[in-house]
Tab-separated table of C-alpha atoms in Angstrom:
chain	number	residue	atom	x	y	z
Q	1	MET	CA	0.000	0.000	0.000
Q	2	SER	CA	1.400	3.399	-0.967
Q	3	GLU	CA	2.084	6.207	1.506
Q	4	LYS	CA	1.535	9.822	0.478
Q	5	ILE	CA	4.127	12.060	2.137
Q	6	TYR	CA	3.639	15.375	0.318
Q	7	ILE	CA	0.512	17.156	-0.856
Q	8	GLU	CA	0.461	20.564	-2.515
Q	9	TYR	CA	-2.253	22.173	-4.584
Q	10	ASN	CA	-0.647	20.922	-7.810
Q	11	ASN	CA	1.918	18.445	-6.573
Q	12	ASP	CA	1.936	15.229	-4.536
Q	13	ILE	CA	4.448	12.483	-3.765
Q	14	GLU	CA	3.710	8.901	-2.720
Q	15	PHE	CA	5.818	5.768	-2.453
Q	16	THR	CA	5.936	2.048	-1.725
Q	17	GLU	CA	8.902	-0.278	-1.386
Q	18	GLU	CA	8.812	-0.737	-5.166
Q	19	TYR	CA	8.221	2.724	-6.651
Q	20	VAL	CA	7.732	6.470	-6.171
Q	21	LYS	CA	4.980	8.439	-7.857
Q	22	VAL	CA	5.026	12.187	-8.406
Q	23	ASN	CA	1.632	13.529	-9.428
Q	24	GLY	CA	0.497	9.960	-10.093
Q	25	LYS	CA	3.394	9.167	-12.436
Q	26	LYS	CA	6.104	6.654	-11.515
Q	27	ILE	CA	9.642	7.990	-11.677
Q	28	SER	CA	12.371	5.965	-13.365
Q	29	ASN	CA	15.185	3.999	-11.715
Q	30	GLU	CA	17.644	6.464	-13.243
Q	31	GLU	CA	16.487	9.123	-10.759
Q	32	LYS	CA	17.820	7.112	-7.819
Q	33	LYS	CA	21.103	8.260	-6.277
Q	34	ASP	CA	23.760	6.120	-4.565
Q	35	ASN	CA	21.657	3.020	-4.036
Q	36	GLU	CA	18.784	4.903	-2.425
Q	37	THR	CA	15.679	3.017	-1.388
Q	38	TRP	CA	12.404	4.230	-2.821
Q	39	GLU	CA	11.522	5.702	0.577
Q	40	GLN	CA	14.774	7.690	0.572
Q	41	VAL	CA	14.028	8.897	-2.962
Q	42	ALA	CA	10.570	10.046	-1.864
Q	43	ILE	CA	11.972	11.884	1.161
Q	44	ARG	CA	14.604	13.599	-0.996
Q	45	LEU	CA	12.011	14.680	-3.556
Q	46	ARG	CA	9.790	15.960	-0.750
Q	47	GLY	CA	12.697	18.039	0.583
Q	48	GLU	CA	13.305	19.510	-2.863
Q	49	ALA	CA	9.603	20.319	-3.242
Q	50	LEU	CA	9.532	22.009	0.153
Q	51	GLN	CA	12.652	24.035	-0.655
Q	52	LYS	CA	11.052	25.233	-3.875
Q	53	HIS	CA	7.789	25.963	-2.092
Q	54	LEU	CA	9.410	28.013	0.681
Q	55	LYS	CA	11.425	30.107	-1.758
Q	56	ARG	CA	8.247	31.533	-3.244
Q	57	GLN	CA	6.930	34.828	-1.933
Q	58	TYR	CA	3.392	34.684	-0.525
Q	59	GLU	CA	1.262	37.489	0.818
Q	60	ASN	CA	0.301	35.249	3.750
Q	61	THR	CA	2.359	32.354	5.100
Q	62	ILE	CA	0.832	30.172	7.825
Q	63	VAL	CA	2.385	27.012	9.290
Q	64	LEU	CA	0.559	24.533	11.535
Q	65	THR	CA	2.811	22.184	13.454
Q	66	GLY	CA	2.200	19.487	16.057
Q	67	ALA	CA	4.084	16.965	18.163
Q	68	GLY	CA	6.019	15.627	15.173
Q	69	SER	CA	8.099	18.813	14.959
Q	70	SER	CA	9.372	18.298	18.526
Q	71	PHE	CA	9.572	14.511	18.582
Q	72	GLY	CA	13.128	13.370	19.299
Q	73	VAL	CA	14.407	16.961	19.545
Q	74	GLY	CA	16.403	18.039	22.578
Q	75	ILE	CA	19.758	17.857	24.319
Q	76	GLY	CA	20.870	14.890	26.406
Q	77	ASP	CA	18.365	12.276	27.465
Q	78	LYS	CA	15.387	14.625	27.394
Q	79	LYS	CA	13.773	14.632	23.960
Q	80	GLY	CA	10.389	15.726	22.674
Q	81	LYS	CA	7.603	13.158	23.022
Q	82	LEU	CA	4.440	12.299	21.157
Q	83	MET	CA	1.152	12.088	23.064
Q	84	SER	CA	1.804	8.363	23.527
Q	85	GLY	CA	5.138	9.201	25.147
Q	86	LEU	CA	3.563	11.679	27.542
Q	87	TRP	CA	0.959	9.113	28.566
Q	88	GLU	CA	3.678	6.510	29.084
Q	89	GLU	CA	5.515	9.001	31.296
Q	90	ALA	CA	2.342	9.549	33.334
Q	91	VAL	CA	1.831	5.789	33.760
Q	92	ASN	CA	5.447	5.336	34.847
Q	93	LYS	CA	5.245	8.197	37.355
Q	94	PHE	CA	1.794	7.680	38.871
Q	95	GLY	CA	0.881	4.076	38.021
Q	96	TYR	CA	-1.846	2.820	35.715
Q	97	SER	CA	-4.178	1.839	38.575
Q	98	HIS	CA	-3.945	5.268	40.211
Q	99	LEU	CA	-4.702	6.988	36.902
Q	100	GLN	CA	-7.638	4.625	36.363
Q	101	ASP	CA	-9.045	5.409	39.820
Q	102	PHE	CA	-8.648	9.131	39.148
Q	103	CYS	CA	-10.479	8.874	35.814
Q	104	ASN	CA	-13.289	6.881	37.437
Q	105	LYS	CA	-13.629	9.523	40.143
Q	106	ILE	CA	-14.037	12.377	37.667
Q	107	ASN	CA	-16.213	10.286	35.302
Q	108	PHE	CA	-13.721	10.469	32.443
Q	109	LYS	CA	-15.034	7.946	29.894
Q	110	GLU	CA	-12.106	8.139	27.451
Q	111	PHE	CA	-9.679	6.187	29.659
Q	112	LYS	CA	-7.998	3.511	27.514
Q	113	PRO	CA	-6.758	-0.031	28.242
Q	114	LYS	CA	-3.100	-0.521	29.175
Q	115	ASN	CA	-1.934	-1.199	25.634
Q	116	GLU	CA	-3.530	2.009	24.296
Q	117	THR	CA	-2.869	5.724	24.759
Q	118	THR	CA	-5.207	7.913	26.763
Q	119	ASN	CA	-5.278	11.501	25.508
Q	120	LEU	CA	-3.691	13.429	28.370
Q	121	GLU	CA	-4.926	16.787	27.071
Q	122	PHE	CA	-8.534	15.595	27.066
Q	123	LEU	CA	-8.043	14.149	30.538
Q	124	LEU	CA	-6.645	17.393	31.970
Q	125	THR	CA	-9.400	19.484	30.371
Q	126	HIS	CA	-12.084	17.174	31.763
Q	127	ALA	CA	-10.431	17.128	35.202
Q	128	GLN	CA	-10.220	20.924	35.337
Q	129	LEU	CA	-13.927	21.280	34.524
Q	130	TYR	CA	-14.795	18.639	37.144
Q	131	GLN	CA	-12.707	20.421	39.764
Q	132	TYR	CA	-14.228	23.799	38.866
Q	133	VAL	CA	-17.761	22.441	39.371
Q	134	THR	CA	-17.086	20.306	42.463
Q	135	GLY	CA	-14.270	22.192	44.159
Q	136	ASP	CA	-12.618	18.846	44.973
Q	137	THR	CA	-9.203	19.659	46.477
Q	138	ASP	CA	-7.809	16.144	45.900
Q	139	VAL	CA	-8.589	16.442	42.191
Q	140	GLU	CA	-7.002	19.888	42.156
Q	141	GLU	CA	-3.827	18.510	43.717
Q	142	PHE	CA	-3.517	15.664	41.218
Q	143	ILE	CA	-4.121	18.082	38.326
Q	144	LYS	CA	-1.111	20.064	39.588
Q	145	GLN	CA	0.973	16.890	39.663
Q	146	LEU	CA	-0.036	15.979	36.103
Q	147	ARG	CA	0.703	19.505	34.887
Q	148	ASN	CA	4.130	19.469	36.536
Q	149	MET	CA	4.885	16.120	34.884
Q	150	VAL	CA	3.915	17.537	31.475
Q	151	LYS	CA	5.946	20.691	32.106
Q	152	GLU	CA	8.995	18.663	33.097
Q	153	SER	CA	8.693	16.392	30.055
Q	154	CYS	CA	8.201	19.288	27.639
Q	155	THR	CA	10.911	21.601	28.979
Q	156	LEU	CA	13.414	21.002	26.198
Q	157	LYS	CA	16.708	22.570	25.166
Q	158	LEU	CA	17.220	23.396	21.517
Q	159	PRO	CA	20.172	21.530	19.948
Q	160	LYS	CA	22.575	23.133	17.503
Q	161	ASN	CA	21.613	23.080	13.824
Q	162	SER	CA	17.991	22.341	14.708
Q	163	VAL	CA	15.288	22.205	12.059
Q	164	HIS	CA	13.429	24.888	14.046
Q	165	ARG	CA	16.166	27.432	13.354
Q	166	LYS	CA	16.358	26.459	9.692
Q	167	SER	CA	12.587	26.625	9.283
Q	168	LEU	CA	12.319	30.077	10.867
Q	169	ARG	CA	15.132	31.400	8.677
Q	170	LYS	CA	13.264	30.304	5.572
Q	171	LEU	CA	9.948	31.678	6.806
Q	172	ALA	CA	11.423	35.021	7.796
Q	173	ALA	CA	13.166	35.444	4.433
Q	174	LYS	CA	9.935	36.722	2.863
Q	175	LYS	CA	9.638	40.380	1.890
Q	176	THR	CA	8.618	42.731	4.703
Q	177	LYS	CA	5.836	44.228	2.574
Q	178	TYR	CA	3.881	41.015	3.139
Q	179	ALA	CA	2.176	39.942	6.361
Q	180	ARG	CA	4.469	38.438	8.977
Q	181	PRO	CA	4.742	34.630	8.817
Q	182	LYS	CA	2.552	32.876	11.366
Q	183	VAL	CA	3.476	29.643	13.155
Q	184	PHE	CA	0.654	27.821	14.948
Q	185	THR	CA	2.178	25.183	17.210
Q	186	LEU	CA	0.149	22.758	19.326
Q	187	ASN	CA	3.227	21.898	21.395
Q	188	TYR	CA	3.913	23.056	24.949
Q	189	ASP	CA	7.677	23.363	24.484
Q	190	THR	CA	9.529	26.560	23.613
Q	191	LEU	CA	11.695	25.241	20.776
Q	192	PHE	CA	10.432	27.835	18.294
Q	193	GLU	CA	11.017	30.642	20.791
Q	194	GLN	CA	14.535	29.362	21.470
Q	195	ALA	CA	15.173	29.089	17.725
Q	196	ALA	CA	14.075	32.688	17.210
Q	197	GLU	CA	16.387	33.861	20.007
Q	198	LYS	CA	19.337	31.937	18.549
Q	199	ASN	CA	18.620	33.408	15.108
Q	200	GLY	CA	18.313	36.935	16.488
Q	201	PHE	CA	14.670	37.108	15.411
Q	202	MET	CA	11.782	38.783	17.181
Q	203	ILE	CA	8.693	36.816	18.262
Q	204	ILE	CA	5.221	38.324	18.586
Q	205	ASP	CA	3.337	35.824	20.744
Q	206	GLY	CA	0.294	37.790	21.911
Q	207	PHE	CA	1.905	38.938	25.162
Q	208	SER	CA	2.463	42.563	26.084
Q	209	PHE	CA	5.933	44.089	25.941
Q	210	ASN	CA	5.717	45.509	29.466
Q	211	PHE	CA	6.263	43.545	32.687
Q	212	PRO	CA	4.562	41.467	33.927
Q	213	ARG	CA	3.704	40.275	30.442
Q	214	LYS	CA	0.008	39.608	29.940
Q	215	PHE	CA	-1.698	37.906	27.028
Q	216	LYS	CA	-4.071	39.885	24.843
Q	217	GLY	CA	-5.115	38.787	21.377
Q	218	THR	CA	-4.913	42.310	19.942
Q	219	ASN	CA	-1.148	42.263	20.541
Q	220	PHE	CA	-0.905	40.218	17.337
Q	221	ASP	CA	-1.994	43.387	15.503
Q	222	LEU	CA	1.171	45.154	16.625
Q	223	ASP	CA	4.268	45.308	14.463
Q	224	VAL	CA	7.847	46.509	14.731
Q	225	VAL	CA	9.267	49.321	12.631
Q	226	THR	CA	12.412	51.410	12.532
Q	227	ARG	CA	11.534	55.088	12.479
Q	228	ILE	CA	14.009	57.283	10.619
Q	229	THR	CA	13.869	60.719	12.255
Q	230	ASN	CA	16.918	62.385	10.722
Q	231	LYS	CA	15.213	63.027	7.397
Q	232	ASN	CA	12.796	65.710	6.291
Q	233	VAL	CA	10.204	63.050	5.513
Q	234	LEU	CA	9.431	60.553	8.231
Q	235	GLU	CA	9.604	57.038	6.915
Q	236	ASP	CA	8.739	53.824	8.710
Q	237	ASN	CA	10.684	50.717	7.771
Q	238	PHE	CA	9.414	47.322	8.893
Q	239	VAL	CA	12.040	45.450	10.886
Q	240	PRO	CA	12.943	42.135	9.199
Q	241	ASN	CA	12.876	38.714	10.849
Q	242	VAL	CA	9.691	39.074	12.875
Q	243	VAL	CA	7.533	35.949	13.300
Q	244	HIS	CA	4.141	35.440	14.942
Q	245	VAL	CA	3.874	32.351	17.164
Q	246	TYR	CA	0.441	31.107	18.255
Q	247	LYS	CA	0.148	28.392	20.932
Q	248	PRO	CA	-3.519	27.306	21.257
Q	249	HIS	CA	-2.669	24.567	23.785
Q	250	GLY	CA	-0.504	26.793	25.965
Q	251	SER	CA	3.177	26.702	26.825
Q	252	VAL	CA	5.463	25.456	29.591
Q	253	ASN	CA	6.497	29.050	30.336
Q	254	TRP	CA	2.952	30.423	30.707
Q	255	LEU	CA	1.130	30.929	33.991
Q	256	ALA	CA	-2.624	30.414	33.843
Q	257	LYS	CA	-5.183	32.108	36.033
Q	258	THR	CA	-7.222	29.687	38.104
Q	259	MET	CA	-10.905	29.503	37.236
Q	260	LYS	CA	-13.028	31.088	39.966
């Protein structure tokens, strides 16, 4: 069965162990390089397609990224995890039976058998609503423990030559007359923020520029310009290398207000 690994409005790439198809047409054996497998050929062609795609100038550039962009990324033994990895960490730390008892107490019906992955985000959301309605202090305490476990697991250090830095460099290379590139990440880690800092880029993340920083959606309407005041005509120049980062699921370095 073929696997499709790239889809664009007028371009797609799929492969099996026996062939690669680009736009539904098989490519020839002559296009292989250095004894590549067909999977390696497909991955190379996908990289070339992405390079070509990112070099184009678009009025609006929006990227949605999930756990896959952080999976296996980090320094030392701590690497980014998928949802299955986070659940495994929770089971190892708290025990499957304890988690099962907790889910039964809060009437969480999506708890999975041992060999399956329970969605930790759904569990935490359900638990928070249960605690808000009931005021159960034991539930509140275990929510804190789960959150701390997630924070610990997702507090990652950006390695050198990371794909996050490379990706931001390509995104920020667009002309400043266009809208700033927007990265929507569902991950809790700060790898994109670290990549921006290493690149010398500026992040607009919805938080105010004063201290303490507070989130407000209208902050995404702000921009950064260099004002030239030593000329007869004032002229505003948009500062290059500014990227918007949106984190719908939150971040390890955010503090949330408790619901009251």
